[in-house]
PDB file of C-alpha atoms in Angstrom:
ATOM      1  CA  UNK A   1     249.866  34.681   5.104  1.00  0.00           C
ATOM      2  CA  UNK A   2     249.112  31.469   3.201  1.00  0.00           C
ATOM      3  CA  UNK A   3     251.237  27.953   2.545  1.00  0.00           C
ATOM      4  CA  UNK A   4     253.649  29.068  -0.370  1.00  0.00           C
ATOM      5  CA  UNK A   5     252.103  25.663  -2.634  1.00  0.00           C
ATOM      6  CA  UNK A   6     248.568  27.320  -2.019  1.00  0.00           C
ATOM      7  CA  UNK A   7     249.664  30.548  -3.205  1.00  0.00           C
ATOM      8  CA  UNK A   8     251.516  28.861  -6.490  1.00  0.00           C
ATOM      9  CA  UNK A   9     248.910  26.817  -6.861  1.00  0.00           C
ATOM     10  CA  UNK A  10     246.483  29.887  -6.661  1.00  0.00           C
ATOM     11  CA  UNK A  11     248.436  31.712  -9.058  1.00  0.00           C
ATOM     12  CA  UNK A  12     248.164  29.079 -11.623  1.00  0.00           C
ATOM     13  CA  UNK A  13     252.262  28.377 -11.676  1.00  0.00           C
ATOM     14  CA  UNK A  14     252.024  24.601 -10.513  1.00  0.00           C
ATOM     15  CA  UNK A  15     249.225  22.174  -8.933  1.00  0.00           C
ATOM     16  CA  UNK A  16     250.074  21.943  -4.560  1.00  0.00           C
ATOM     17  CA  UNK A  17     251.740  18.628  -4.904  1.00  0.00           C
ATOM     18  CA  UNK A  18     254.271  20.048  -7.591  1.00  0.00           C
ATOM     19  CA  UNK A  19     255.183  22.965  -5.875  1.00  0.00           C
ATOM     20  CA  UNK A  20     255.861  20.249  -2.405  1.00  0.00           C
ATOM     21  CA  UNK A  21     257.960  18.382  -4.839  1.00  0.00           C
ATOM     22  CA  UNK A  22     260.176  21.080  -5.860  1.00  0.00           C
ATOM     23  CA  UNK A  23     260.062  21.967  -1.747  1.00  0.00           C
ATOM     24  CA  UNK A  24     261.257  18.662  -0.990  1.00  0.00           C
ATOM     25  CA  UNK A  25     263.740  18.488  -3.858  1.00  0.00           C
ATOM     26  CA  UNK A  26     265.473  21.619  -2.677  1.00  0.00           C
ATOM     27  CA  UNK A  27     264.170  23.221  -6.031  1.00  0.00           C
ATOM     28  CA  UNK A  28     262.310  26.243  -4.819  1.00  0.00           C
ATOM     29  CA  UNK A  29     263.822  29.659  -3.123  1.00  0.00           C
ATOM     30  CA  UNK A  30     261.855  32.534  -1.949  1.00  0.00           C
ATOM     31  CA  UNK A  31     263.935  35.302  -1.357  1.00  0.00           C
ATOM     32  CA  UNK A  32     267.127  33.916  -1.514  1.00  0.00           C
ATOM     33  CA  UNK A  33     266.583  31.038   0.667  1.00  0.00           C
ATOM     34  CA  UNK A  34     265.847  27.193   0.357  1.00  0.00           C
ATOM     35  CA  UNK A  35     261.867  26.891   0.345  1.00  0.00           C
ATOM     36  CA  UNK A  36     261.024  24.414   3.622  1.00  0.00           C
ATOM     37  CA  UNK A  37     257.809  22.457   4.316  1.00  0.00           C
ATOM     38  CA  UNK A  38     254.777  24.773   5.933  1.00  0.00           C
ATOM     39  CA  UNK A  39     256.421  28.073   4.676  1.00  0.00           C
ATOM     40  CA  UNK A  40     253.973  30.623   4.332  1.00  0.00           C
ATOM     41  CA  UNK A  41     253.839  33.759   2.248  1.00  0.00           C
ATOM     42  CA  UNK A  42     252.234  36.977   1.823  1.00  0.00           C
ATOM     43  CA  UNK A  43     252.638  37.780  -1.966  1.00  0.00           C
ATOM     44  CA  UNK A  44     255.196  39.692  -3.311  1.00  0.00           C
ATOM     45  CA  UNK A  45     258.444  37.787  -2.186  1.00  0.00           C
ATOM     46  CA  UNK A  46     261.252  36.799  -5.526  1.00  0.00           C
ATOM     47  CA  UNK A  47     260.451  33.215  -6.364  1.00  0.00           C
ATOM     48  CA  UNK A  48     262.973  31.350  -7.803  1.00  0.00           C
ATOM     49  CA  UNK A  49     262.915  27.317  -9.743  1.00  0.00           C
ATOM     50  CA  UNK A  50     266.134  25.672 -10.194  1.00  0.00           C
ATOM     51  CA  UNK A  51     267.520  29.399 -10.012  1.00  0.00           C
ATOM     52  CA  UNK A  52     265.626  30.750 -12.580  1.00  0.00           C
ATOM     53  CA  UNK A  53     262.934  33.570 -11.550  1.00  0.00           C
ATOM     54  CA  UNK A  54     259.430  32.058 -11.329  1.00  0.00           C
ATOM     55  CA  UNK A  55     257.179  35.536 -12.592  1.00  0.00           C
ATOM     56  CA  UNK A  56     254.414  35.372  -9.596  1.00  0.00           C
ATOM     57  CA  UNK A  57     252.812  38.709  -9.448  1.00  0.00           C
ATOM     58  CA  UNK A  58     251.084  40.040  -5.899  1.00  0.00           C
ATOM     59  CA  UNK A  59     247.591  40.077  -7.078  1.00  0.00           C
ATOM     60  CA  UNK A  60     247.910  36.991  -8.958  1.00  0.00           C
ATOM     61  CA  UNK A  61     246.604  34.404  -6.256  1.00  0.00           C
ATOM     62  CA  UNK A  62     243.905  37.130  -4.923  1.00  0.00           C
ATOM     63  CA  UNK A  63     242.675  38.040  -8.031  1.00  0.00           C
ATOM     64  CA  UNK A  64     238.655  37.049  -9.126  1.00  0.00           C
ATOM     65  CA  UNK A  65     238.724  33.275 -10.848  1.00  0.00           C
ATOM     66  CA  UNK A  66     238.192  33.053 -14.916  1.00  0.00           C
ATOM     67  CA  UNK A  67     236.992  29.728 -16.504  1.00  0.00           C
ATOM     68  CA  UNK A  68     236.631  29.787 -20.120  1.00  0.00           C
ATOM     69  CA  UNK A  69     235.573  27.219 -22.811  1.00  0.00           C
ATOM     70  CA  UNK A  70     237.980  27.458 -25.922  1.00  0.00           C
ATOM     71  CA  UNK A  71     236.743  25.102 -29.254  1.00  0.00           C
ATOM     72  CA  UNK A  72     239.897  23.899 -30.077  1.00  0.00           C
ATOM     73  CA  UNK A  73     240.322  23.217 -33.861  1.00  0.00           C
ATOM     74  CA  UNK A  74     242.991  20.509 -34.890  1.00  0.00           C
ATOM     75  CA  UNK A  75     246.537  21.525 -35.415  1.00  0.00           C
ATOM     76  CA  UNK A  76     246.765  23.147 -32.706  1.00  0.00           C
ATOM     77  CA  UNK A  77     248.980  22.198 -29.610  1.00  0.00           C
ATOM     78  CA  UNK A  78     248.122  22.992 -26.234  1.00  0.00           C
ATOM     79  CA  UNK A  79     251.368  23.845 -25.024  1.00  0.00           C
ATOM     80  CA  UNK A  80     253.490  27.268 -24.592  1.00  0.00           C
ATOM     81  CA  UNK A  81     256.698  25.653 -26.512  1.00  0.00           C
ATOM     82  CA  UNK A  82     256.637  27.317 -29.970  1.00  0.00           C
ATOM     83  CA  UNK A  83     259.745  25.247 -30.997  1.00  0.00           C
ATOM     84  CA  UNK A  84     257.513  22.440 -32.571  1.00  0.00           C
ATOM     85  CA  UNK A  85     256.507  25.289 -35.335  1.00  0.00           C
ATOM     86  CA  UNK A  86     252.756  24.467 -34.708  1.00  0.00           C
ATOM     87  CA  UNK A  87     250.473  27.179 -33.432  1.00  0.00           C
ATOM     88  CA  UNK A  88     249.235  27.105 -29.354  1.00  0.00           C
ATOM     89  CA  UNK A  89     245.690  27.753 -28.383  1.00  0.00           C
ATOM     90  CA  UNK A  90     247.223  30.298 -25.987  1.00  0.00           C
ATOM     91  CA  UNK A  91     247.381  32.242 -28.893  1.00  0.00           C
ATOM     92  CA  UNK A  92     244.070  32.697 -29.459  1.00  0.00           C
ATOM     93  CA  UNK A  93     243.646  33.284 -25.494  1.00  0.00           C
ATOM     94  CA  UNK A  94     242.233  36.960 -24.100  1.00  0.00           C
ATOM     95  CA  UNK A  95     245.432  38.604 -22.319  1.00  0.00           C
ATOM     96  CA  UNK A  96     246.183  38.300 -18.673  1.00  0.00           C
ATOM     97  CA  UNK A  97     247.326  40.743 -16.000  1.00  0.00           C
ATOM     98  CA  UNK A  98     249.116  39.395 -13.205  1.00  0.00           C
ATOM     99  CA  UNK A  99     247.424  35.797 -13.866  1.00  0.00           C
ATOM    100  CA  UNK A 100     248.049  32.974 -16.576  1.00  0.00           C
ATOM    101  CA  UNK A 101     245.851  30.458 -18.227  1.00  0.00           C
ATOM    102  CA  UNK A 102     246.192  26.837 -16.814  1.00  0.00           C
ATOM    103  CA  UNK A 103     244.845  24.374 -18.839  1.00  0.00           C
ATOM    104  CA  UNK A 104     242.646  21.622 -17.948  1.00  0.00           C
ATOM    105  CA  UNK A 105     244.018  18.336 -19.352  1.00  0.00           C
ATOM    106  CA  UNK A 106     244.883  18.395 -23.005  1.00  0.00           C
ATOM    107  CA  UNK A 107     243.565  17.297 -26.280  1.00  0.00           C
ATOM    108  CA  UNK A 108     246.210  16.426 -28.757  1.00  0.00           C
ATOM    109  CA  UNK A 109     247.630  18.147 -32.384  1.00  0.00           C
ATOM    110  CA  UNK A 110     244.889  16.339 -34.340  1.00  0.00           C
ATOM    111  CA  UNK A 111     241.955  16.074 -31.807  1.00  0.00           C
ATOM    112  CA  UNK A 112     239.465  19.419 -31.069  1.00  0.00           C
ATOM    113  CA  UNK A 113     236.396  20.519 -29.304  1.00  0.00           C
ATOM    114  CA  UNK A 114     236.088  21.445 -25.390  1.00  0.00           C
ATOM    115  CA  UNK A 115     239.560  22.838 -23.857  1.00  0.00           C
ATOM    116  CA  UNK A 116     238.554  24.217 -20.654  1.00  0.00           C
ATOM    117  CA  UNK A 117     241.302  27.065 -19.276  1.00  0.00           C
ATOM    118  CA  UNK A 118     241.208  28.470 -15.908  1.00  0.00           C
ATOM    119  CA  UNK A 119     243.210  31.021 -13.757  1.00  0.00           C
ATOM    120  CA  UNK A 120     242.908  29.030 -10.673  1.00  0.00           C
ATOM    121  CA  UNK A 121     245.573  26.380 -10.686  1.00  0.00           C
ATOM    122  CA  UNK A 122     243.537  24.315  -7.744  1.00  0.00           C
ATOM    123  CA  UNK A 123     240.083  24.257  -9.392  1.00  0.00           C
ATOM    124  CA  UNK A 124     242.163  22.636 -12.434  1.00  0.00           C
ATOM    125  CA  UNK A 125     244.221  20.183 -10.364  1.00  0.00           C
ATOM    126  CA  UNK A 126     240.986  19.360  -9.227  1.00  0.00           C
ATOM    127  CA  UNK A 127     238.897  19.096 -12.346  1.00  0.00           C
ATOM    128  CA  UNK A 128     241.957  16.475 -13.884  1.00  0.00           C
ATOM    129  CA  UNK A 129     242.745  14.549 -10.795  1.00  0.00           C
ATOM    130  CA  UNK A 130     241.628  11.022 -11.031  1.00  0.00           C
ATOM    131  CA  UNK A 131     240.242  10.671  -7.786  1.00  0.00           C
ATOM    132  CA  UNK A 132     236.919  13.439  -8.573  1.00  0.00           C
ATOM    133  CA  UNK A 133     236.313  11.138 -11.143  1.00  0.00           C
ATOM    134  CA  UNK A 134     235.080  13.871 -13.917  1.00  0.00           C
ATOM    135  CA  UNK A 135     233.630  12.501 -17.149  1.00  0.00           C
ATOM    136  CA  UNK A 136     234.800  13.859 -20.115  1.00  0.00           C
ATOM    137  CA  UNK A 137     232.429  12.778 -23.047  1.00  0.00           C
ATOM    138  CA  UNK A 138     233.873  12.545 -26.726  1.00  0.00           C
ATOM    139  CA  UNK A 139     232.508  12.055 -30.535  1.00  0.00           C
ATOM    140  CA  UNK A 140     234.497   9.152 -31.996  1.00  0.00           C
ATOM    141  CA  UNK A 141     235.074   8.057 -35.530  1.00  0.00           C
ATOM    142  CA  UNK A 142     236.660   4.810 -36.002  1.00  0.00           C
ATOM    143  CA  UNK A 143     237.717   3.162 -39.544  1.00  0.00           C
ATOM    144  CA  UNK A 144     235.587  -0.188 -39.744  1.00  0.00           C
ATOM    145  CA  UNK A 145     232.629  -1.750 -38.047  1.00  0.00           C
ATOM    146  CA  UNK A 146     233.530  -2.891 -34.594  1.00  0.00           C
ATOM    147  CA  UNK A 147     231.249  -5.650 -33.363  1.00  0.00           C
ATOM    148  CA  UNK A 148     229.509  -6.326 -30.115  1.00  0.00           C
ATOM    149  CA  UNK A 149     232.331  -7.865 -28.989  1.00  0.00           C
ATOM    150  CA  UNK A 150     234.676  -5.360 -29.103  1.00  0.00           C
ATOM    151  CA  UNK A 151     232.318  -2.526 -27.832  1.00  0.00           C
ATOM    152  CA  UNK A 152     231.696  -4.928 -24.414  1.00  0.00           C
ATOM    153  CA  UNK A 153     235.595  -5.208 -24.209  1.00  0.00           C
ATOM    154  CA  UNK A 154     236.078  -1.573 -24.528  1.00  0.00           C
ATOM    155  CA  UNK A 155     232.980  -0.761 -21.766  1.00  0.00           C
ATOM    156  CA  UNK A 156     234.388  -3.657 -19.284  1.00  0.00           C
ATOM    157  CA  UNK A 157     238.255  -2.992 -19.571  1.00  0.00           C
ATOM    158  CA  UNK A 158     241.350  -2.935 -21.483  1.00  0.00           C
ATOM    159  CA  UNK A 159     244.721  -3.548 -20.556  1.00  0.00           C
ATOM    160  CA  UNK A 160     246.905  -0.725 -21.717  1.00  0.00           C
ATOM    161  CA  UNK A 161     250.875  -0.451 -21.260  1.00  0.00           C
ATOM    162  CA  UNK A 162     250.317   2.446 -18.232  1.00  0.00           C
ATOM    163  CA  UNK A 163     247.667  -0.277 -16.666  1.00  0.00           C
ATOM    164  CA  UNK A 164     243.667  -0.811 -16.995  1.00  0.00           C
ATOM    165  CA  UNK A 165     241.114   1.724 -18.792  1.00  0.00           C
ATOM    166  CA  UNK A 166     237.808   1.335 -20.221  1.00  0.00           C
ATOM    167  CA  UNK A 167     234.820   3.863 -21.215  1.00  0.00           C
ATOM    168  CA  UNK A 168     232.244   4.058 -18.906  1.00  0.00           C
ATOM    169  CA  UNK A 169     229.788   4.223 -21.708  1.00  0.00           C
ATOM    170  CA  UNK A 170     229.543   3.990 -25.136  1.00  0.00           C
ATOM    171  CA  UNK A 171     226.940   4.093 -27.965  1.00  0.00           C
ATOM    172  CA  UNK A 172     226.801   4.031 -31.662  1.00  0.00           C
ATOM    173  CA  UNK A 173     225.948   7.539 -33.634  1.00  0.00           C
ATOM    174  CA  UNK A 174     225.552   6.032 -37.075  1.00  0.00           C
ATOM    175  CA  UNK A 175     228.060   6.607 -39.934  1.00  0.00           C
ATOM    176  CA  UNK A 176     228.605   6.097 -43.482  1.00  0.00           C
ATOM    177  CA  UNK A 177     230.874   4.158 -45.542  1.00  0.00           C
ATOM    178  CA  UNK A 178     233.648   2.380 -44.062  1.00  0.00           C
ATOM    179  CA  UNK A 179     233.559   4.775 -40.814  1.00  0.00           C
ATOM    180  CA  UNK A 180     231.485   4.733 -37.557  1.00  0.00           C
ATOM    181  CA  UNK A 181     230.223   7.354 -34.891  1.00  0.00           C
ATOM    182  CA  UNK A 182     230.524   6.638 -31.265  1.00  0.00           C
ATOM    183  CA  UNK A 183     229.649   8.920 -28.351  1.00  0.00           C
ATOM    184  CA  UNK A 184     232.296   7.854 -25.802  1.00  0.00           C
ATOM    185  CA  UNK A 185     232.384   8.591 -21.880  1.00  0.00           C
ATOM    186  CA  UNK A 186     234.990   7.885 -19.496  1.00  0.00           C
ATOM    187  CA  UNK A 187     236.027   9.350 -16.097  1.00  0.00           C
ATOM    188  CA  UNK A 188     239.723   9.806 -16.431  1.00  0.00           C
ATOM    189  CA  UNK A 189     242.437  11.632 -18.876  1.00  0.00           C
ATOM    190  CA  UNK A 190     245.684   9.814 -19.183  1.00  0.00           C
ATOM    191  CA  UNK A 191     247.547  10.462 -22.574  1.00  0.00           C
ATOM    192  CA  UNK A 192     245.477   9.524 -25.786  1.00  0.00           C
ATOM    193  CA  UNK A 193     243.423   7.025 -23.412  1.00  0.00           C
ATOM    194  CA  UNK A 194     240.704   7.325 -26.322  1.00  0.00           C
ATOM    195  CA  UNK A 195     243.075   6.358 -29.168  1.00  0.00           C
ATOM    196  CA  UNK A 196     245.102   4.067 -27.341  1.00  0.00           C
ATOM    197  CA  UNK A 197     241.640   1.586 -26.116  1.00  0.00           C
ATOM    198  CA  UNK A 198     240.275   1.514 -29.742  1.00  0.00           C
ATOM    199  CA  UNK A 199     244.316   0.742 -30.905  1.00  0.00           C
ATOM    200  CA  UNK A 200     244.164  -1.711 -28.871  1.00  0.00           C
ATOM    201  CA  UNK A 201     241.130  -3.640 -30.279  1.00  0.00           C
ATOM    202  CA  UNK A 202     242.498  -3.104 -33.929  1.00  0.00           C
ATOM    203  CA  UNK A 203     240.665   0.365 -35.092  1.00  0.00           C
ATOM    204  CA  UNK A 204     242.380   3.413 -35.927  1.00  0.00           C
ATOM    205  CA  UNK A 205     240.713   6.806 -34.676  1.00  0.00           C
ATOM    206  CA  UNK A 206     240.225   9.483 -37.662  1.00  0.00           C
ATOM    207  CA  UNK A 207     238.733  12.332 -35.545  1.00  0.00           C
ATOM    208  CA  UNK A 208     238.098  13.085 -31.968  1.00  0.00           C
ATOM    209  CA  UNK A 209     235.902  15.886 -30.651  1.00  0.00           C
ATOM    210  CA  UNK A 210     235.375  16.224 -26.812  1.00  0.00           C
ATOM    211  CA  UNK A 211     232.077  17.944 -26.564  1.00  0.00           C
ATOM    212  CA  UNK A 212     231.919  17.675 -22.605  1.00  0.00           C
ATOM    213  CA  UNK A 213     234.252  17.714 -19.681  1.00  0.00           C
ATOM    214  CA  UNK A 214     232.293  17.498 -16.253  1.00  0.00           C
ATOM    215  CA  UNK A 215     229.323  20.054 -16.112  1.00  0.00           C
ATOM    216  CA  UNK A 216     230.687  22.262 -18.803  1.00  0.00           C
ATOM    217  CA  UNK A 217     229.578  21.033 -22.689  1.00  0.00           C
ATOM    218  CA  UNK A 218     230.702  22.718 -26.194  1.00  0.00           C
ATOM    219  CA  UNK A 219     228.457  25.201 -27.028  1.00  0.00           C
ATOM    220  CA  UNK A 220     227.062  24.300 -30.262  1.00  0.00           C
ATOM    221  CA  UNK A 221     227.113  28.115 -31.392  1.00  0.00           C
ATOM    222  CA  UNK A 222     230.938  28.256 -30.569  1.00  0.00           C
ATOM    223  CA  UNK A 223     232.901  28.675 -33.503  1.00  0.00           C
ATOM    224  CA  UNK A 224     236.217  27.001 -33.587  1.00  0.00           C
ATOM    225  CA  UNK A 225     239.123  29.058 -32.458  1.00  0.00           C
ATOM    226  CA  UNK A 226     237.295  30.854 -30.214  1.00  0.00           C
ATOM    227  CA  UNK A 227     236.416  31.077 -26.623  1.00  0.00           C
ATOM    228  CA  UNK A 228     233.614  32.064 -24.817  1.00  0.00           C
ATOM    229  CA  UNK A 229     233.886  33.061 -20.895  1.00  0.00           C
ATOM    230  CA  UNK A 230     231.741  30.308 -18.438  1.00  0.00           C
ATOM    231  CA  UNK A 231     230.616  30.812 -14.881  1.00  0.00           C
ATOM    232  CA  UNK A 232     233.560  29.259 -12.065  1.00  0.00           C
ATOM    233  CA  UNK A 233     230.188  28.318 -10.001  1.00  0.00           C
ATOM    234  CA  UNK A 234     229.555  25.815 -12.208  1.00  0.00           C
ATOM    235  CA  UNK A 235     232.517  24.239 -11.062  1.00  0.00           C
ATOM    236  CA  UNK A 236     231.506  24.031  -7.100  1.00  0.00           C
TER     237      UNK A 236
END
């Protein structure tokens, strides 16, 4: 028998701290009955969200760990909401049996590269919670020629509207023309953080390719749209 937010967490439905919100919001039944604090399960029991079925399968939480590395290309969204008429990259995903893909962090419609997908719900709470610090490392192209100034601004902090960011590091990759390369790392993955810290010193982002997220990188032979199957101990 294990914690019910383990087990949903395991199961890749919702990261532990979700599933103890819906607990403490009187969101969550097992069996019929209001889910309470410390409730432990043994697979198999009816979940329910809001009164809707949750599908949790038995197996699901015991069942081995998959990480793989999908090249994202742009257009795509990383979401399961078709309404927006854009394809998903869970499209493109290898079918599940009594698991689902949880995605760690996102990259948006018109950025691509790295999208790492997992079937354990912790290891990805864990791998996009601020406080493990991961790095995620990204090729940036910017319209213009920032100067010094602006690249020791964007390396020592900027003030966005959700609070302070910067990039840990970042270094010119050449360019030509009116555009410039930047290799850019930072150790956190609030919305469009990338965009939003170059916005905010004046220069517009025309592509964004995330070529690392903690230990894992893009494999340069990885063709984009597909995925290729990495092993969860590099994540320990």
């Amino acid at each position: 028998m294990i914690r019910v937010q383990k087990y949903l967490a395991d199961a890749g439905v919702a990261s532990r701290r979700k599933v103890e919100g819906w607990i403490a919001a009187g969101r969550l039944t097992v069996n019929g009955r209001a889910a309470v604090p410390g409730l432990r399960v043994a697979g198999g029991e009816r979940f329910r969200l809001d009164g809707r079925p949750l599908p949790v399968r038995p197996s699901a939480a015991s069942a081995a760990v998959r990480v793989i590395a999908y090249n994202k290309p742009e257009g795509e969204l990383v979401t399961r909401d078709r309404r927006g008429g854009h394809p998903t990259v869970f499209a493109a995903l290898p079918r599940l049996q009594g698991q689902r893909w949880v995605a760690v962090g996102r990259l948006d419609l018109n950025s691509s590269g790295l999208l790492l997908l997992t079937t354990d719900g912790q290891l990805a709470h864990r791998l996009m919670h601020p406080s493990f610090g991961i790095e995620r490392e990204y090729l940036v192209r910017v319209l213009g020629q920032p100067g010094a100034a602006v690249l020791q601004r964007l390396t020592g902090g900027v003030m966005l509207d959700d609070g302070p960011a910067r990039f840990d590091s970042l270094a010119e990759q050449g360019g030509s023309g009116a555009n410039r390369w930047y290799r850019a790392v930072l150790s956190e993955g609030r919305h469009r953080v990338v965009r939003r810290l170059w916005s905010a010193q004046g220069y517009a982002v025309s592509r964004l390719i995330r070529i690392r997220y903690g230990p894992a990188r893009l494999p340069r032979d990885l063709p984009r749209g597909r995925w290729r199957e990495l092993d969860p101990a590099l994540f320990a």
